[in-house]
Structures are given as structure tokens and as C-alpha cells.
XYZ file of C-alpha atoms in Angstrom:
527
model
C 162.970 123.771 27.211
C 160.334 126.561 27.368
C 157.729 123.977 27.953
C 159.592 122.485 30.801
C 160.083 125.846 32.450
C 156.560 126.545 32.139
C 155.568 123.406 33.643
C 157.697 123.811 36.392
C 156.281 127.338 37.170
C 152.790 126.024 36.899
C 153.682 123.356 39.376
C 155.063 125.690 41.823
C 152.168 128.138 41.481
C 149.737 125.370 42.277
C 151.858 124.111 45.129
C 152.045 127.650 46.431
C 148.240 127.800 46.312
C 148.014 124.553 48.212
C 150.201 125.955 50.807
C 148.109 129.177 51.127
C 145.023 127.068 51.657
C 146.753 124.675 54.223
C 147.843 127.780 56.181
C 144.385 129.474 55.968
C 142.555 126.404 57.099
C 145.111 125.635 60.020
C 144.801 129.398 61.107
C 140.835 128.910 60.982
C 140.962 125.711 63.102
C 143.352 127.275 65.564
C 141.216 130.190 66.145
C 138.122 128.266 66.332
C 139.590 125.924 68.854
C 140.805 128.901 70.965
C 137.583 130.362 70.850
C 135.664 127.152 71.880
C 138.028 126.153 74.609
C 137.972 129.751 75.933
C 134.247 129.782 75.961
C 134.375 126.319 77.373
C 136.647 127.266 80.337
C 134.569 130.237 80.984
C 131.409 128.261 81.226
C 133.052 125.759 83.458
C 134.150 128.608 85.817
C 130.598 129.970 85.897
C 129.252 126.345 86.493
C 131.746 125.741 89.207
C 130.164 128.735 91.053
C 126.684 127.733 90.477
C 126.668 123.935 90.799
C 130.042 123.147 92.399
C 132.334 120.458 91.347
C 130.018 117.700 92.237
C 127.607 118.940 89.776
C 130.325 119.190 87.094
C 131.249 115.741 88.102
C 127.693 114.431 87.446
C 127.702 116.013 84.154
C 131.010 114.575 83.086
C 130.008 111.275 84.246
C 126.681 111.332 82.144
C 128.662 112.810 79.043
C 131.065 109.932 79.313
C 128.327 107.558 78.515
C 126.961 109.855 75.796
C 130.270 110.039 74.016
C 130.025 106.247 73.718
C 126.517 106.435 72.166
C 127.465 109.390 69.865
C 130.687 107.295 68.675
C 128.468 104.477 67.349
C 126.224 107.244 65.584
C 128.789 109.371 64.092
C 132.522 107.931 64.269
C 133.232 106.818 60.922
C 130.554 108.465 58.776
C 132.454 111.770 58.542
C 135.532 110.261 57.107
C 133.487 108.056 54.807
C 131.669 111.179 53.381
C 134.905 113.019 52.929
C 136.678 110.016 50.920
C 133.677 109.377 48.674
C 132.859 113.109 48.144
C 136.601 113.612 47.216
C 136.501 110.810 44.794
C 133.011 111.640 43.283
C 133.229 115.393 43.089
C 134.455 115.510 39.521
C 131.139 113.990 38.431
C 129.300 117.107 39.601
C 126.400 118.114 42.021
C 124.074 115.135 41.459
C 127.058 112.711 42.390
C 127.489 114.696 45.633
C 123.899 115.064 46.492
C 123.509 111.339 46.017
C 126.363 110.459 48.347
C 125.223 112.922 51.116
C 121.530 111.726 50.854
C 122.661 108.078 51.309
C 125.080 108.985 54.243
C 122.220 111.018 55.990
C 119.856 108.164 55.758
C 122.507 105.674 56.901
C 123.522 107.712 59.734
C 119.916 108.662 60.890
C 118.987 104.808 61.034
C 121.913 104.371 63.412
C 121.528 107.327 65.155
C 117.676 106.939 65.750
C 118.412 103.444 67.081
C 121.196 104.749 69.473
C 118.653 107.512 70.683
C 115.730 105.065 71.342
C 118.092 102.664 73.191
C 119.444 105.482 75.469
C 115.954 106.997 75.962
C 114.216 104.069 77.160
C 117.223 102.462 78.647
C 118.309 105.678 80.630
C 116.977 104.479 84.055
C 118.919 101.135 83.691
C 121.970 102.744 82.437
C 121.968 105.242 85.297
C 121.398 102.691 88.164
C 123.478 99.844 86.727
C 126.420 101.446 84.799
C 126.684 104.990 86.123
C 125.746 104.008 89.584
C 123.905 107.181 90.052
C 120.026 107.301 89.593
C 120.202 111.096 89.157
C 121.531 110.532 85.723
C 118.176 109.088 84.336
C 116.451 112.285 83.164
C 119.649 114.100 81.893
C 120.299 110.952 79.771
C 116.979 110.948 78.107
C 117.532 114.745 77.294
C 120.836 114.261 75.786
C 119.955 111.219 73.699
C 117.628 113.551 71.677
C 120.614 115.128 70.176
C 121.987 112.037 68.666
C 120.322 112.030 65.247
C 121.214 115.711 64.645
C 124.885 115.131 65.618
C 124.853 112.323 62.974
C 123.557 114.428 60.295
C 126.120 117.192 61.138
C 128.860 114.826 60.668
C 127.892 114.226 57.131
C 127.915 117.795 56.291
C 131.318 118.289 58.178
C 132.768 115.367 55.906
C 131.459 117.114 52.814
C 133.157 120.476 53.834
C 136.485 118.701 54.738
C 136.514 117.066 51.315
C 135.914 120.498 49.814
C 139.029 121.979 51.865
C 136.547 124.362 53.365
C 137.351 124.788 57.149
C 135.243 127.939 57.869
C 131.599 126.597 57.569
C 131.943 123.574 60.299
C 134.305 125.919 62.269
C 131.492 128.743 62.518
C 128.920 126.119 63.082
C 131.001 125.103 66.251
C 131.025 128.634 67.387
C 127.261 129.127 66.864
C 126.654 125.847 68.766
C 128.753 127.002 71.583
C 127.176 130.396 71.909
C 123.636 128.898 71.769
C 124.729 126.273 74.443
C 126.016 128.935 76.796
C 123.028 131.220 76.264
C 120.500 128.498 77.044
C 122.580 127.011 80.180
C 122.767 130.283 81.693
C 119.208 131.168 81.399
C 118.147 127.732 82.521
C 120.345 127.603 85.402
C 119.524 130.917 86.679
C 115.884 129.636 86.634
C 116.490 126.177 88.170
C 119.550 126.446 90.455
C 117.492 126.714 93.590
C 116.179 122.952 92.793
C 119.453 121.280 93.005
C 122.047 119.335 91.107
C 119.618 117.217 89.081
C 117.731 120.174 87.702
C 120.997 122.029 87.129
C 122.549 119.072 85.223
C 119.379 118.575 83.114
C 119.562 122.406 82.095
C 123.010 121.838 80.763
C 122.216 118.926 78.704
C 119.128 120.787 77.364
C 121.620 123.422 76.269
C 123.755 120.714 74.718
C 120.880 119.200 72.809
C 119.487 122.478 71.413
C 122.965 123.597 70.480
C 123.463 120.446 68.490
C 120.166 121.234 66.635
C 121.255 124.817 65.834
C 124.479 123.432 64.501
C 122.883 120.887 62.343
C 120.320 123.408 60.785
C 123.535 125.835 60.187
C 125.501 123.338 58.337
C 122.506 122.432 56.123
C 122.134 126.012 55.136
C 125.838 126.265 54.705
C 125.634 123.308 52.309
C 123.018 124.728 50.298
C 124.977 127.883 49.678
C 128.069 125.836 48.995
C 126.717 123.392 46.361
C 125.848 126.215 44.022
C 129.624 126.481 43.195
C 129.750 122.806 42.123
C 129.233 122.232 38.405
C 126.167 120.338 37.436
C 126.334 116.680 36.333
C 123.905 113.818 35.869
C 126.349 110.880 36.513
C 125.527 109.007 39.796
C 127.941 106.741 41.696
C 127.165 103.221 42.198
C 127.077 100.953 45.482
C 127.272 104.240 47.698
C 125.714 102.318 50.736
C 128.340 99.516 50.284
C 131.186 101.981 50.141
C 129.957 104.096 53.065
C 129.728 100.931 55.336
C 133.132 99.597 53.934
C 134.860 102.764 54.981
C 132.988 103.717 58.064
C 132.599 100.104 59.763
C 136.259 99.532 60.687
C 136.608 103.221 62.038
C 133.333 103.012 63.934
C 134.565 99.567 65.385
C 137.836 100.828 66.547
C 136.460 104.141 67.778
C 133.776 102.211 69.655
C 136.289 99.994 71.341
C 138.516 102.907 72.400
C 135.589 104.998 73.594
C 134.067 102.053 75.251
C 137.153 101.679 77.351
C 137.436 105.391 78.126
C 133.685 105.293 79.309
C 134.458 102.357 81.574
C 137.280 104.440 82.922
C 135.303 107.486 83.568
C 132.633 105.516 85.269
C 134.603 103.589 87.587
C 136.820 106.636 88.616
C 134.121 108.243 90.824
C 132.965 104.883 92.320
C 136.595 103.942 93.409
C 137.257 107.297 94.644
C 134.078 107.047 96.713
C 135.827 104.083 98.428
C 138.266 106.233 100.136
C 136.098 109.293 100.337
C 132.197 109.819 100.290
C 130.255 109.242 97.086
C 129.675 113.121 96.818
C 133.281 113.976 97.480
C 134.476 111.281 95.011
C 132.199 112.781 92.266
C 133.570 116.141 93.226
C 137.192 115.101 92.628
C 136.125 113.788 89.340
C 134.738 116.829 88.361
C 137.593 118.889 89.336
C 139.881 116.843 87.166
C 138.002 115.962 84.138
C 135.968 119.052 84.055
C 138.182 121.599 85.389
C 141.773 120.904 85.448
C 142.062 118.945 82.025
C 140.441 121.406 79.890
C 142.795 124.170 81.256
C 145.698 122.040 80.469
C 144.732 121.205 77.036
C 143.533 124.947 76.220
C 147.055 126.023 74.832
C 147.272 123.058 72.496
C 144.898 124.510 70.053
C 147.665 125.483 67.662
C 149.426 122.036 67.877
C 145.920 120.171 67.359
C 145.040 122.293 64.284
C 148.500 121.676 62.784
C 148.360 117.959 63.276
C 144.919 117.735 61.925
C 145.789 119.681 58.719
C 148.831 117.487 58.331
C 146.793 114.284 57.824
C 145.809 115.033 54.286
C 149.141 116.490 53.412
C 151.255 113.684 54.623
C 148.798 111.135 53.148
C 149.335 112.628 49.762
C 153.190 112.804 50.282
C 153.045 109.229 51.228
C 150.959 108.161 48.139
C 153.441 109.945 45.973
C 156.600 108.205 47.829
C 157.902 111.717 49.009
C 159.877 110.309 51.745
C 162.019 113.437 52.320
C 159.102 115.736 52.538
C 157.373 113.358 55.073
C 160.692 113.385 57.010
C 161.167 117.087 57.057
C 157.497 118.109 57.824
C 157.163 115.326 60.622
C 160.604 116.544 62.015
C 159.642 120.016 62.233
C 156.144 119.451 63.754
C 157.818 117.194 66.481
C 160.429 119.925 67.077
C 157.757 122.612 67.415
C 155.632 120.360 69.650
C 158.525 119.662 72.084
C 159.762 123.383 72.331
C 156.211 124.792 72.927
C 154.864 121.962 75.335
C 158.033 122.376 77.449
C 157.424 125.972 77.825
C 153.704 125.599 78.475
C 154.430 122.758 81.044
C 156.896 124.981 82.964
C 154.326 127.765 83.112
C 151.684 125.408 84.490
C 154.198 123.763 87.003
C 155.222 127.300 88.422
C 151.628 128.942 88.245
C 149.240 126.041 88.901
C 148.080 126.924 92.305
C 147.595 130.643 91.372
C 145.860 129.722 88.359
C 143.447 127.246 90.175
C 142.778 130.058 92.689
C 142.085 132.902 90.030
C 140.016 130.860 87.496
C 138.134 128.369 89.765
C 138.967 129.590 93.259
C 139.800 125.958 94.158
C 143.164 124.832 95.534
C 142.587 121.189 94.453
C 142.363 122.095 90.663
C 145.624 124.147 91.036
C 147.300 121.101 92.818
C 146.116 118.754 89.983
C 147.460 121.117 87.411
C 150.818 121.175 89.018
C 151.155 117.516 89.436
C 150.201 116.899 85.771
C 152.353 119.708 84.427
C 155.765 117.804 83.933
C 153.813 115.331 81.428
C 152.316 118.159 79.379
C 154.813 117.540 76.688
C 153.898 113.811 76.546
C 150.368 114.820 76.341
C 150.735 117.159 73.428
C 153.077 114.899 71.670
C 150.853 111.950 71.929
C 148.005 113.875 70.146
C 150.293 115.211 67.535
C 151.942 111.835 66.788
C 148.590 110.185 66.579
C 147.489 112.478 63.887
C 150.666 112.199 61.787
C 150.415 108.319 62.160
C 146.965 108.244 60.778
C 148.270 110.416 57.796
C 150.793 107.779 57.112
C 148.120 104.913 57.249
C 149.531 103.700 60.748
C 146.081 103.899 62.514
C 146.129 100.134 63.316
C 149.231 100.747 65.510
C 147.546 103.952 66.899
C 144.305 101.802 67.780
C 146.532 99.079 69.415
C 148.329 101.470 71.380
C 145.088 103.242 72.713
C 143.607 99.951 73.540
C 146.571 98.606 75.389
C 146.836 101.977 77.435
C 143.085 101.869 78.175
C 143.330 98.456 79.544
C 146.505 99.335 81.619
C 144.701 102.223 83.162
C 141.427 100.283 84.071
C 143.407 97.729 85.845
C 145.581 100.161 87.629
C 142.624 102.130 88.820
C 141.084 99.084 90.212
C 144.300 98.401 92.246
C 145.491 101.812 93.425
C 142.661 104.324 93.469
C 140.777 102.822 96.336
C 144.126 103.001 98.273
C 145.607 106.176 97.293
C 142.564 108.067 95.901
C 143.092 111.081 93.672
C 146.898 110.769 93.991
C 146.876 107.434 92.826
C 144.916 108.152 89.682
C 147.096 111.183 88.971
C 150.000 108.732 89.171
C 148.254 106.370 86.857
C 147.802 109.293 84.439
C 151.507 110.157 84.556
C 152.530 106.707 83.670
C 149.808 106.085 81.213
C 150.399 109.240 79.209
C 154.341 108.684 79.240
C 153.963 105.243 77.981
C 151.371 105.937 75.244
C 153.385 109.050 74.103
C 156.581 107.046 73.718
C 154.910 104.334 71.819
C 153.535 106.606 69.191
C 156.854 108.752 69.123
C 158.843 105.328 68.541
C 156.549 104.192 65.728
C 156.772 107.630 64.299
C 160.676 107.666 64.214
C 160.427 104.216 62.708
C 158.030 104.994 59.852
C 159.182 108.599 58.993
C 163.014 108.100 59.751
C 163.038 111.391 61.854
C 166.193 111.864 63.899
C 165.547 112.651 67.701
C 167.442 116.000 68.518
C 168.042 115.742 72.074
C 169.964 118.991 72.436
C 167.276 121.164 70.742
C 164.195 119.296 71.786
C 164.956 118.813 75.317
C 168.168 120.182 76.884
C 167.984 123.602 75.493
C 164.120 124.187 76.118
C 164.258 122.782 79.839
C 167.285 125.067 80.535
C 165.290 128.015 79.031
C 162.305 127.125 81.022
C 164.239 126.895 84.256
C 165.798 130.439 83.507
C 162.377 131.734 82.716
C 160.817 130.310 85.938
C 163.700 132.011 87.824
C 162.874 135.378 86.180
C 159.244 134.891 86.980
C 160.017 133.881 90.506
C 162.104 137.053 91.055
C 159.218 139.066 89.583
C 156.887 137.805 92.124
C 159.207 138.424 95.063
C 159.906 142.073 93.947
C 156.414 143.430 92.873
C 152.951 142.825 94.287
C 150.036 143.471 92.051
C 146.493 142.049 92.044
C 146.434 138.214 91.371
C 145.326 138.351 87.710
C 147.852 141.210 86.693
C 150.411 139.052 88.675
C 149.899 135.956 86.567
C 149.879 137.932 83.207
C 153.174 139.610 84.017
C 154.654 136.246 85.218
C 153.594 134.399 82.020
C 154.866 137.168 79.745
C 158.306 137.227 81.635
C 158.534 133.581 81.641
C 157.949 133.464 77.905
C 160.159 136.259 76.857
C 163.215 134.686 78.864
C 162.443 131.305 77.400
C 162.626 132.442 73.789
C 165.635 134.932 74.532
C 167.672 132.131 76.005
C 166.667 129.760 73.077
C 167.803 132.431 70.607
C 171.030 132.951 72.390
C 171.663 128.824 72.171
C 170.543 128.878 68.641
C 167.645 126.593 69.805
C 165.057 128.390 67.586
C 166.387 126.919 64.541
C 164.105 124.069 64.951
C 161.147 126.483 64.500
C 162.140 128.018 61.464
C 159.806 127.189 58.245
C 162.162 126.490 55.297
C 159.518 127.867 52.853
C 161.329 126.684 49.629
C 162.417 123.046 50.733
C 159.025 121.535 50.044
C 158.955 123.016 46.708
C 162.321 121.860 45.651
C 161.529 118.220 47.095
C 158.254 118.142 45.265
C 159.880 119.503 42.017
C 162.680 116.921 42.375
C 160.381 113.987 42.850
C 157.280 114.743 41.082
C 158.636 116.523 37.883
C 160.907 114.616 35.544
């Protein structure tokens, strides 16, 4: 009897420590994401003033092709390293070093080939694919960062395997600081030479930042490996295992990224059929480079939670802890619905004012307001996708993404030349709603969660309406500076929202039942 009690106590203590590590890593990812997105928005505000929406549009156009090249170099290697390091870490430091060496050699081979193809094919890519010869030199600059990005992905996979979120998070912050510093210095020097030089300066900043990030991760790895016990046993067939894991992930990511790249390339050209080429690129920059980063800025917490849930839900699924999967998935979906409805209502009411305050641009504010009603679908799609991957449902996520991208591309060809930006925004609304529903329906089927219409939709929407009413009344009664006004309105809106939910007993879906998971694990795992 004493042995059973002691065994139970040890299990609960281990589970408690795992929970603490999960919360700590989720908090690190959230703070890092907020810092990075905050810096990114500040940089976009400054760039909008220096190079204008057209310059940002040209950068986004070039970067869309760069994402395609980087997907081939890095997409699956990080996951492969994570899985192999997790499997081999018990063998000691020699095994880990062997895995990382093989992974770095493999990714360098692929990344250098990608780098050479982009560098020497930049002129062809710019004229035939991007339809803008100004992209040639910036593409060559950006291609140089591919090998460093590939090596960084290997180290990131290692740190994820060791449940260490801080080193890669700090590396991202270092990367962003270096990027901003170089971009500011170079653009101040070359702004008078036009958009091409400014875009090149931005991409020099991106490339140097990737180099710094890679060096930082390498230094952190050298520090971290001292805590691993020594060992002489080496894993076998590492190249084969790396390719076996990374190849299908890379293939899937490459198809999806390729479709997204095609979409990003054709949007400016189709907008140009209704407007001028410069104005079409400007609208593309306002949408992809200015409005969407602002819309996704508040989703940092939800993104971090879904990222950290992947290994946790994977473990629960492997142990057949169905009740744990159901309860954690239900709680995450509940939180996503409630918070995204609040955020969507704030953007809907304050989109125009935010566009003016942040970017001094009415078009950006209008885009934010039009997309605000589908913010719950945007956020839910991201969270559901992460949970489905944890449940080994990535094939369905991949299929939904491919179908969604093909539909978007077809609709862009049909409607954007006739209706311009409004046509594309309508396509986004339809696409995000469809994709989110497909992921949610699959999640309901797999995890057996039960939709809670009252607490997930009716009560939050009612609370958001009252919050908006209170915010509107404040705007009529008091006149402050625009910045103070927007801060006060958001505070009033949020306060009323949660107060109403509390009175309607709608906050119950946000409560974390600390000991429920312990009981479930104890019941199913200790016999």
C-alpha cells in the first residue's frame, strides 16, 4: 500500500514538473512572439513612411518567392532533428553530435543548391515569375541567407527536443534587433536612391540578421551540450532516418508554400489590371505587409499555446488518454473563440482609427475593418491546425490547405481583375471561413469535443456588442488625443466584455481545472 501511494506521489510530482515546464515554455514563446511582432509592426510603420506602400509591396513580393526557396531548404529538417535527438539523447553527447553533424551536412547541401539556383536565376525569376525586374538584385542578396537559415533550423530542432524554448526565442529577438538596426542605417543612407535600393537595404538586413541568429544558436548549443552526459554509442543510418522524416514534411510544405507563392505573385498583377501596376503593388503591400501583421499581432498567446500543445497532445494520444485529449482540446477551442471574438470586435470598431494612428493610411484601416468579422475563423484555423498535427492528422491539414489555396487562386483569376481589392478581400473571407470550418469539423470528429454555441458564440458576441456600445459612448462624451482615445476605448471595451461574460457565467470556459489532468493521468496510467 505504501509503495502504491509513493508511486502515485512520484508520478504526480513528475506531472507537476512537466506542467511547470509547459507553462514556462508557453510563456517564453508568447513573450517572444509579442516582442517580435511588436518590433515588426514598428519597423513596418517606419518603412511605410520611408518607402511607401509600393516599396513594402515589392518587398512582400520578393519575400514570397524567398519563402518558397527557404521551405525547400529548411521545412522538414527541424522536425527530423527534434525527433532523432529525442530518440537518441539517452545514448549521450556523442550520439547527439553525430545526429546534428549529419543534419547540418544534409541541410547545407540542399540550402547551397537552393542558394545557387536563386542567385544565378534571379533575373529569370524576377522577369518571368515576379513580373518585376526590380526584384533581381534583392533576390540575389536574400539568396545568401539560405545556408544560414538551414543550419539554424537544425539547432532549433535540437533545442525543441530538449524542451528549451529560451535559446531559439532569444536568437529570434537578436535576429530582429540586428535586422532593424541594419535596415534603419542603410535606408537612411539610400532612401534618396529610390525603391530598388531601399528594398535591397531591407534584404541586406534580413540576410545579416540570419547570419547573426545562426552564430548565436551555435554558441548556445556549445553551452547547452555541456549538460548532456558523455557517451560513445553512435546511432546508425542517420542520413536515412533524417530523409525519411524530413522528405514528406518538406514535400507537403513545398506544395503549400508553392501555392501561396503563386497566389502572392498573381495578386499584384491582377490588381494592376484594374489599377496601375504601381498602385496594384501598393495595395498588395497595404494588405500583406501592413494590415495582416496588425490583425495577427494579438494572436501570439493562442499561437504559443497551440505550438506547445503539439507534443503534449501527441503524448496523450500515444498513451490513449482520450479524456485528456478531449478536455485540453475543448478548453483551447473555448479560449480561442472567446478571445478572438473580443479581438475581432475591437478591430471592427477601431480599424479606421488604428489605420490612421499606426500607418496614417485610410486603406489599411478599411482592410482591417472588412476582415475583422473573420478574425475568429483566422485564429481558430491556426489553433485547430496545430492540435490536429499533435493528433497525427497532418494529412488532413495538408489536404485542406491545398484545396483552400487552389480555390483562392482560381477565384483570384476570376474576380480580382473585375472587383480589385474588394474582390480579394471577399475571397479571403470565403477562404478563411471554409478552411477554419474544415479543420474544426475534423477536430470535433477526432477529439470528440462538443460545440458550445451558448458560451462560445452567443454570450461572447453579446458581450462584444455591449463593449462596443460602451466604447462608442466614451468616444462621444470625451475628446482626447487619438492615441489616448484608442487606448481608453480598448480598455473600456475589454472591461465591459469580461464583466458581461462574468455576469452571464460565460467565463467558466476559460477556467483551468488544475487537477483534472492529474486525475485522468493517474486513472489511466497507474494501475
